[in-house]
Short mmCIF file of C-alpha atoms and ligand atoms in Angstrom, two decimals:
data_model
loop_
_atom_site.label_atom_id
_atom_site.label_comp_id
_atom_site.label_asym_id
_atom_site.label_seq_id
_atom_site.Cartn_x
_atom_site.Cartn_y
_atom_site.Cartn_z
CA MET A 109 -0.86 6.05 -32.19
CA ALA A 110 0.16 8.27 -29.33
CA LYS A 111 -2.31 8.46 -26.46
CA GLN A 112 0.27 10.34 -24.42
CA ASP A 113 0.00 13.26 -26.88
CA VAL A 114 -3.69 13.75 -26.12
CA ASN A 115 -4.12 16.72 -23.82
CA ARG A 116 -6.89 18.08 -21.63
CA ASP A 117 -8.23 20.36 -24.35
CA ASP A 118 -8.58 17.42 -26.76
CA VAL A 119 -10.66 15.58 -24.17
CA LEU A 120 -12.78 18.67 -23.50
CA ALA A 121 -13.40 18.94 -27.25
CA ALA A 122 -14.53 15.31 -27.29
CA LEU A 123 -16.86 15.92 -24.34
CA ALA A 124 -18.38 18.92 -26.15
CA GLU A 125 -18.86 16.80 -29.25
CA PHE A 126 -20.57 14.09 -27.16
CA ASP A 127 -22.92 16.75 -25.73
CA ALA A 128 -23.68 18.17 -29.18
CA LEU A 129 -24.33 14.82 -30.87
CA GLY A 130 -25.94 12.89 -28.04
CA ARG A 131 -24.71 9.58 -26.70
CA GLU A 132 -25.87 7.09 -29.37
CA PRO A 133 -24.79 9.10 -32.44
CA PHE A 134 -21.47 9.90 -30.73
CA LEU A 135 -20.75 6.23 -30.04
CA ALA A 136 -21.83 5.30 -33.58
CA GLN A 137 -19.57 7.97 -35.03
CA TYR A 138 -16.53 6.38 -33.36
CA GLY A 139 -17.65 2.75 -33.71
CA MET A 140 -17.71 2.28 -29.94
CA GLY A 141 -20.07 0.37 -27.68
CA LYS A 142 -21.55 1.67 -24.45
CA ALA A 143 -19.20 1.54 -21.49
CA THR A 144 -20.08 -1.33 -19.20
CA GLY A 145 -18.01 0.03 -16.33
CA TYR A 146 -15.90 3.11 -16.53
CA LEU A 147 -17.70 6.41 -16.98
CA LEU A 148 -15.98 9.76 -17.07
CA HIS A 149 -17.74 12.24 -14.76
CA HIS A 150 -17.71 15.84 -15.92
CA GLY A 151 -19.98 18.81 -15.29
CA GLY A 152 -22.63 16.62 -13.71
CA ASN A 153 -22.78 14.28 -16.72
CA GLU A 154 -21.38 10.83 -17.42
CA TYR A 155 -19.48 9.88 -20.56
CA ASP A 156 -18.30 6.54 -21.97
CA SER A 157 -14.61 6.84 -21.16
CA LYS A 158 -13.14 4.69 -23.91
CA ALA A 159 -15.13 6.44 -26.66
CA ILE A 160 -14.10 9.82 -25.25
CA LEU A 161 -10.42 8.97 -25.44
CA ALA A 162 -10.85 7.66 -29.00
CA ALA A 163 -12.54 10.91 -30.02
CA ALA A 164 -10.04 13.09 -28.12
CA HIS A 165 -7.29 11.48 -30.15
CA GLY A 166 -9.01 12.71 -33.31
CA HIS A 167 -9.32 16.22 -31.89
CA HIS A 168 -5.55 16.45 -31.42
CA PRO A 169 -3.88 18.19 -34.37
CA GLY A 170 -2.33 15.66 -36.70
CA LEU A 171 -3.89 12.59 -35.11
CA ALA A 172 -6.81 10.43 -36.21
CA PRO A 173 -9.47 9.06 -33.85
CA LEU A 174 -8.50 5.73 -32.28
CA THR A 175 -10.41 2.65 -33.29
CA SER A 176 -11.83 0.27 -30.71
CA ASP A 177 -9.24 -2.44 -31.25
CA GLU A 178 -6.29 -0.07 -30.93
CA PHE A 179 -6.49 0.23 -27.16
CA TYR A 180 -8.23 -1.07 -24.04
CA GLY A 181 -10.90 0.59 -21.96
CA GLY A 182 -9.89 -0.26 -18.39
CA GLU A 183 -7.69 0.98 -15.57
CA GLY A 184 -4.49 0.04 -17.34
CA ASP A 185 -5.17 1.97 -20.52
CA ALA A 186 -7.89 4.55 -21.35
CA VAL A 187 -8.83 5.24 -17.74
CA LYS A 188 -5.20 5.75 -16.77
CA TYR A 189 -4.67 8.40 -19.46
CA LEU A 190 -7.89 10.24 -18.67
CA ARG A 191 -7.12 10.34 -14.93
CA ARG A 192 -3.62 11.55 -15.67
CA LEU A 193 -5.19 14.54 -17.45
CA GLY A 194 -7.16 15.31 -14.31
CA PHE A 195 -10.51 13.78 -15.29
CA VAL A 196 -12.63 11.85 -12.83
CA VAL A 197 -13.25 8.24 -13.82
CA PRO A 198 -14.46 6.44 -10.70
CA PRO A 199 -13.26 2.86 -10.26
CA THR A 200 -15.75 0.07 -10.82
CA ARG A 201 -14.70 -1.94 -7.79
CA GLU A 202 -13.19 -1.07 -4.45
CA PRO A 203 -9.48 -1.76 -3.98
CA THR A 204 -8.47 -5.02 -2.31
CA TRP A 205 -8.04 -4.90 1.45
CA THR A 206 -4.41 -4.50 2.49
CA ARG A 207 -2.76 -6.15 5.44
CA ASP A 208 -3.01 -2.97 7.54
CA GLU A 209 -6.77 -2.80 7.02
CA LEU A 210 -7.22 -6.49 7.72
CA ILE A 211 -5.21 -6.26 10.93
CA LEU A 212 -7.67 -3.62 12.16
CA ALA A 213 -10.72 -5.63 11.03
CA CYS A 214 -9.40 -8.84 12.56
CA ASP A 215 -8.75 -7.08 15.83
CA LEU A 216 -12.36 -5.90 15.89
CA VAL A 217 -13.67 -9.43 15.27
CA ARG A 218 -11.37 -10.71 18.01
CA ARG A 219 -12.77 -8.17 20.47
CA ASN A 220 -16.24 -9.38 19.50
CA GLY A 221 -15.41 -12.97 20.50
CA TRP A 222 -14.58 -13.93 16.88
CA LYS A 223 -18.18 -13.33 15.80
CA SER A 224 -19.07 -11.32 12.70
CA MET A 225 -20.71 -7.91 13.08
CA ARG A 226 -23.22 -5.83 11.15
CA ALA A 227 -23.33 -2.35 9.82
CA PRO A 228 -25.29 -0.33 12.39
CA HIS A 229 -22.96 -1.53 15.19
CA PRO A 230 -21.05 1.54 16.40
CA ASP A 231 -17.71 -0.32 16.33
CA VAL A 232 -18.27 -1.22 12.67
CA VAL A 233 -19.09 2.38 11.88
CA ALA A 234 -16.00 3.51 13.80
CA LEU A 235 -13.77 1.10 11.87
CA SER A 236 -15.29 2.24 8.57
CA ASP A 237 -14.43 5.81 9.54
CA LEU A 238 -10.87 4.88 10.50
CA LEU A 239 -10.30 2.91 7.27
CA GLN A 240 -11.39 5.89 5.23
CA ARG A 241 -8.73 7.97 6.95
CA LEU A 242 -5.87 5.50 6.36
CA PRO A 243 -3.36 6.98 3.91
CA ILE A 244 -3.14 3.78 1.88
CA HIS A 245 -5.54 3.92 -1.07
CA PRO A 246 -5.37 7.19 -3.04
CA MET A 247 -8.70 8.97 -3.51
CA GLU A 248 -8.86 8.25 -7.25
CA VAL A 249 -8.98 4.47 -6.75
CA ARG A 250 -11.76 4.66 -4.16
CA GLY A 251 -15.29 3.94 -5.34
CA PRO A 252 -18.47 5.38 -3.83
CA LYS A 253 -18.78 2.47 -1.36
CA PHE A 254 -15.17 2.56 -0.23
CA ARG A 255 -14.96 0.77 3.16
CA ASN A 256 -18.51 1.73 4.06
CA PRO A 257 -20.06 0.10 7.15
CA ASN A 258 -21.75 -2.62 5.06
CA GLY A 259 -18.46 -3.56 3.44
CA VAL A 260 -16.72 -3.61 6.80
CA GLY A 261 -19.50 -5.85 8.13
CA ARG A 262 -18.95 -8.26 5.24
CA LYS A 263 -15.26 -8.34 5.97
CA THR A 264 -15.92 -9.27 9.59
CA SER A 265 -17.89 -12.28 8.24
CA ASP A 266 -15.00 -13.27 5.98
CA ILE A 267 -12.78 -13.34 9.05
CA ALA A 268 -15.22 -14.81 11.58
CA THR A 269 -16.42 -17.65 9.34
CA HIS A 270 -12.83 -18.83 8.87
CA HIS A 271 -12.11 -19.00 12.59
CA PRO A 272 -11.48 -22.65 13.58
CA ASP A 273 -14.43 -22.54 16.03
CA TYR A 274 -16.92 -21.54 13.32
CA GLN A 275 -19.30 -24.39 12.44
CA GLY A 276 -21.11 -23.17 9.30
CA THR A 277 -20.02 -22.64 5.71
CA PRO A 278 -17.27 -20.04 5.42
CA THR A 279 -17.53 -17.10 3.00
CA ASN A 280 -15.09 -16.56 0.16
CA ALA A 281 -12.20 -14.91 1.92
CA GLY A 282 -9.01 -13.64 0.27
CA ALA A 283 -5.55 -15.09 0.87
CA THR A 284 -4.45 -12.08 2.92
CA ASP A 285 -7.60 -12.31 5.07
CA LEU A 286 -6.62 -15.85 6.04
CA GLU A 287 -3.01 -14.92 6.59
CA VAL A 288 -3.87 -12.14 9.01
CA LEU A 289 -6.35 -14.38 10.85
CA ARG A 290 -3.66 -17.06 11.17
CA ASP A 291 -1.20 -14.49 12.52
CA PHE A 292 -3.77 -13.39 15.11
CA LEU A 293 -4.32 -16.99 16.19
CA GLU A 294 -0.59 -17.73 16.40
CA ARG A 295 0.75 -14.44 17.75
CA GLU A 296 -2.21 -12.69 19.31
CA ASP A 297 -0.34 -10.30 21.63
CA GLU A 298 1.91 -9.10 18.85
CA MET A 299 -0.98 -8.53 16.44
CA ILE A 300 -2.99 -6.65 19.07
CA ALA A 301 0.02 -4.40 19.65
CA VAL A 302 0.33 -3.80 15.90
CA ALA A 303 -3.39 -2.94 15.62
CA ASP A 304 -3.07 -0.48 18.53
CA LEU A 305 -0.05 1.18 16.93
CA ILE A 306 -1.80 1.61 13.58
CA ARG A 307 -4.97 2.97 15.24
CA ASN A 308 -3.11 5.38 17.50
CA GLY A 309 -0.71 6.40 14.76
CA VAL A 310 -3.51 7.30 12.36
CA ASN A 311 -5.55 9.07 15.02
CA SER A 312 -2.57 11.16 16.14
CA GLY A 313 -1.57 11.92 12.55
CA ASP A 314 1.85 10.42 13.20
CA LEU A 315 1.54 7.61 10.64
CA VAL A 316 -0.08 9.89 8.12
CA ASP A 317 2.95 12.20 8.23
CA ALA A 318 5.40 9.30 8.05
CA SER A 319 3.68 7.96 4.95
CA GLU A 320 3.98 11.29 3.20
CA ALA A 321 7.64 11.61 4.09
CA VAL A 322 8.71 8.21 2.84
CA ASN A 323 6.46 7.37 -0.06
CA ASP A 324 9.48 6.09 -1.92
CA VAL A 325 9.73 2.95 0.20
CA ASP A 326 6.58 1.49 -1.31
CA GLU A 327 8.56 -1.14 -3.15
CA LEU A 328 7.84 -3.84 -0.57
CA ASP A 329 4.75 -5.99 -0.94
CA ASP A 330 2.17 -6.57 1.76
CA ASP A 331 3.51 -10.03 2.47
CA GLU A 332 6.90 -8.56 3.32
CA ALA A 333 5.41 -6.13 5.81
CA PRO A 334 4.50 -8.11 8.92
CA GLU A 335 3.25 -4.99 10.70
CA GLY A 336 1.43 -3.64 7.66
CA ARG A 337 2.52 -0.93 5.29
CA LEU A 338 2.01 2.09 7.50
CA LEU A 339 4.20 0.83 10.33
CA GLU A 340 6.69 -0.43 7.78
CA ARG A 341 7.05 3.05 6.34
CA LYS A 342 7.59 4.34 9.83
CA HIS A 343 10.18 1.63 10.42
CA PHE A 344 12.11 2.75 7.33
CA ALA A 345 11.76 6.37 8.33
CA ARG A 346 13.41 5.53 11.67
CA GLU A 347 16.23 3.73 9.88
CA ARG A 348 16.77 6.59 7.45
CA ASP A 349 17.04 9.26 10.11
CA ARG A 350 20.29 10.98 9.10
CA ALA A 351 21.21 12.40 12.50
CA LEU A 352 20.67 9.07 14.21
CA ARG A 353 22.68 7.21 11.59
CA ASP A 354 25.59 9.64 11.89
CA LYS A 355 25.54 9.31 15.68
CA LYS A 356 25.53 5.53 15.40
CA ILE A 357 28.48 5.58 13.01
CA ARG A 358 30.49 7.94 15.24
CA LYS A 359 29.85 5.75 18.25
CA HIS A 360 30.75 2.60 16.30
CA LEU A 361 34.06 4.07 15.14
CA GLN A 362 35.10 4.78 18.73
CA THR A 363 35.65 1.07 19.25
CA ASN A 364 35.92 -0.26 15.68
CA GLN A 365 38.34 0.35 12.82
CA THR A 366 35.90 -0.04 9.94
CA LEU A 367 32.22 0.22 9.00
CA ALA A 368 32.02 -3.44 8.01
CA CYS A 369 28.59 -5.09 7.83
CA ALA A 370 27.58 -6.56 11.19
CA THR A 371 26.24 -9.72 9.60
CA CYS A 372 28.45 -10.57 6.60
CA GLY A 373 31.52 -8.39 7.14
CA PHE A 374 31.26 -6.60 3.78
CA ASP A 375 33.18 -3.32 3.87
CA PHE A 376 32.20 -0.65 1.34
CA THR A 377 35.56 1.11 1.61
CA ALA A 378 37.48 -2.11 1.02
CA ALA A 379 35.30 -2.98 -1.98
CA TYR A 380 34.81 0.39 -3.63
CA GLY A 381 37.69 2.49 -2.31
CA SER A 382 37.07 6.14 -1.61
CA HIS A 383 33.78 6.00 -3.55
CA GLY A 384 32.33 3.66 -0.91
CA ALA A 385 33.97 5.27 2.09
CA GLY A 386 31.55 5.97 4.94
CA TYR A 387 28.65 4.09 3.37
CA ILE A 388 26.65 1.68 5.50
CA GLU A 389 22.94 1.21 6.25
CA CYS A 390 21.16 1.25 9.58
CA HIS A 391 18.77 -1.50 10.55
CA HIS A 392 16.49 -1.13 13.55
CA VAL A 393 16.39 -4.51 15.24
CA VAL A 394 13.30 -3.87 17.37
CA PRO A 395 9.97 -4.09 15.54
CA LEU A 396 7.62 -1.20 16.27
CA HIS A 397 5.06 -3.42 17.96
CA SER A 398 7.54 -4.32 20.69
CA SER A 399 9.25 -0.95 21.04
CA GLY A 400 6.12 1.17 20.74
CA GLU A 401 6.47 4.89 20.36
CA VAL A 402 9.68 5.17 22.38
CA LYS A 403 12.72 7.07 21.13
CA THR A 404 15.18 5.00 19.13
CA ARG A 405 18.24 4.00 21.16
CA LEU A 406 21.60 3.68 19.39
CA SER A 407 21.84 0.14 20.73
CA ASP A 408 18.69 -0.76 18.76
CA LEU A 409 20.48 0.01 15.51
CA ILE A 410 22.98 -2.19 13.73
CA LEU A 411 25.15 -1.25 10.77
CA ILE A 412 24.70 -3.60 7.86
CA CYS A 413 25.38 -3.65 4.15
CA ALA A 414 22.65 -3.01 1.58
CA ASN A 415 22.44 -6.68 0.57
CA CYS A 416 22.02 -7.98 4.11
CA HIS A 417 19.49 -5.24 4.84
CA ARG A 418 17.42 -6.27 1.83
CA MET A 419 17.56 -9.92 2.85
CA ILE A 420 16.37 -9.14 6.39
CA HIS A 421 13.31 -7.34 5.04
CA ARG A 422 12.68 -9.73 2.17
CA ARG A 423 10.07 -11.93 3.83
CA SER A 424 7.70 -11.76 6.71
CA PRO A 425 8.47 -12.16 9.54
CA TRP A 426 11.74 -10.27 9.16
CA LEU A 427 14.89 -12.19 9.99
CA THR A 428 16.89 -11.26 13.06
CA PRO A 429 20.54 -10.33 12.41
CA ASP A 430 21.60 -13.61 14.05
CA GLN A 431 19.32 -15.62 11.78
CA LEU A 432 20.78 -13.87 8.76
CA LYS A 433 24.32 -14.42 10.06
CA ALA A 434 23.54 -18.13 10.39
CA LEU A 435 22.21 -18.20 6.82
CA VAL A 436 25.34 -16.52 5.50
CA ALA A 437 27.55 -18.98 7.42
CA ALA A 438 25.53 -22.01 6.31
CA ASN A 439 25.80 -21.00 2.65
CA ALA A 440 29.43 -19.86 2.67
ZN1 ZN B 135 26.18 -7.71 4.84
ZN1 ZN B 136 15.84 -2.47 8.41
#
């Protein structure tokens, strides 16, 4: 079988066949059950997505219809292929809250004296609006209730009922919810600064632009991004600024012979000869929440090798260069 061969026209042919036969006979024809979740939306109608893909397969020249046990119906299989061909298959549940979103929600609960809030409250509505503008979850994974005021209200309960001062029975909160709450309780000033930066950055469009420019740094998980994903992307954008990096290297070479790593001493030229000459990465030692929106100073950058750079960013909170240096020394 070759689902990747199915094209848009094959799917359109299957949709036309569904319309001509009617739902029940169409499903019977392909030995499929009714979709319990994923429905393909097209021309104002809804279609059972798995059955449509099975039929589309049969409409492709040289291929037979798929049988029910040959593939799955969810996000990872049928839905993925149909969306890839440009069809709308709305998700059945809203995406999990990311750290960025939870930082904003937690900050709201904090401002409300760690009490939960309900939908008509203007601050809940405002947060719902902001969350819908965050460039984190792509449109195609958002359901019809994506971060609506009711959902935001429920999230404030998840946070508030896990605060140590809360007396009643807590709701079922997620692991990241609790992590962000803990961070707020342990490092309140820092988390407030992070929330401000995310809010201002999204409202000014600054973080939205940064996320478009550096989408390729999405490889880090939420738990490695202490300031959330949006600020993390901005952090990497700062570090990848060519002009700044070149300036830093020029300045460094005025007083140093080599571009050896500031933490472990690795020298790309020594290790790889002319192939490695001039290579070194820049790490910005000041987190965004403490530097704010100020211009990067050369003294805030250090030159380190790719391995050390990875290790600094591996876990939250990020290691300082001195902490990493100590680790390298302790394990030598
Ligand atoms: Zn190094
Ligand atoms: Zn870095």
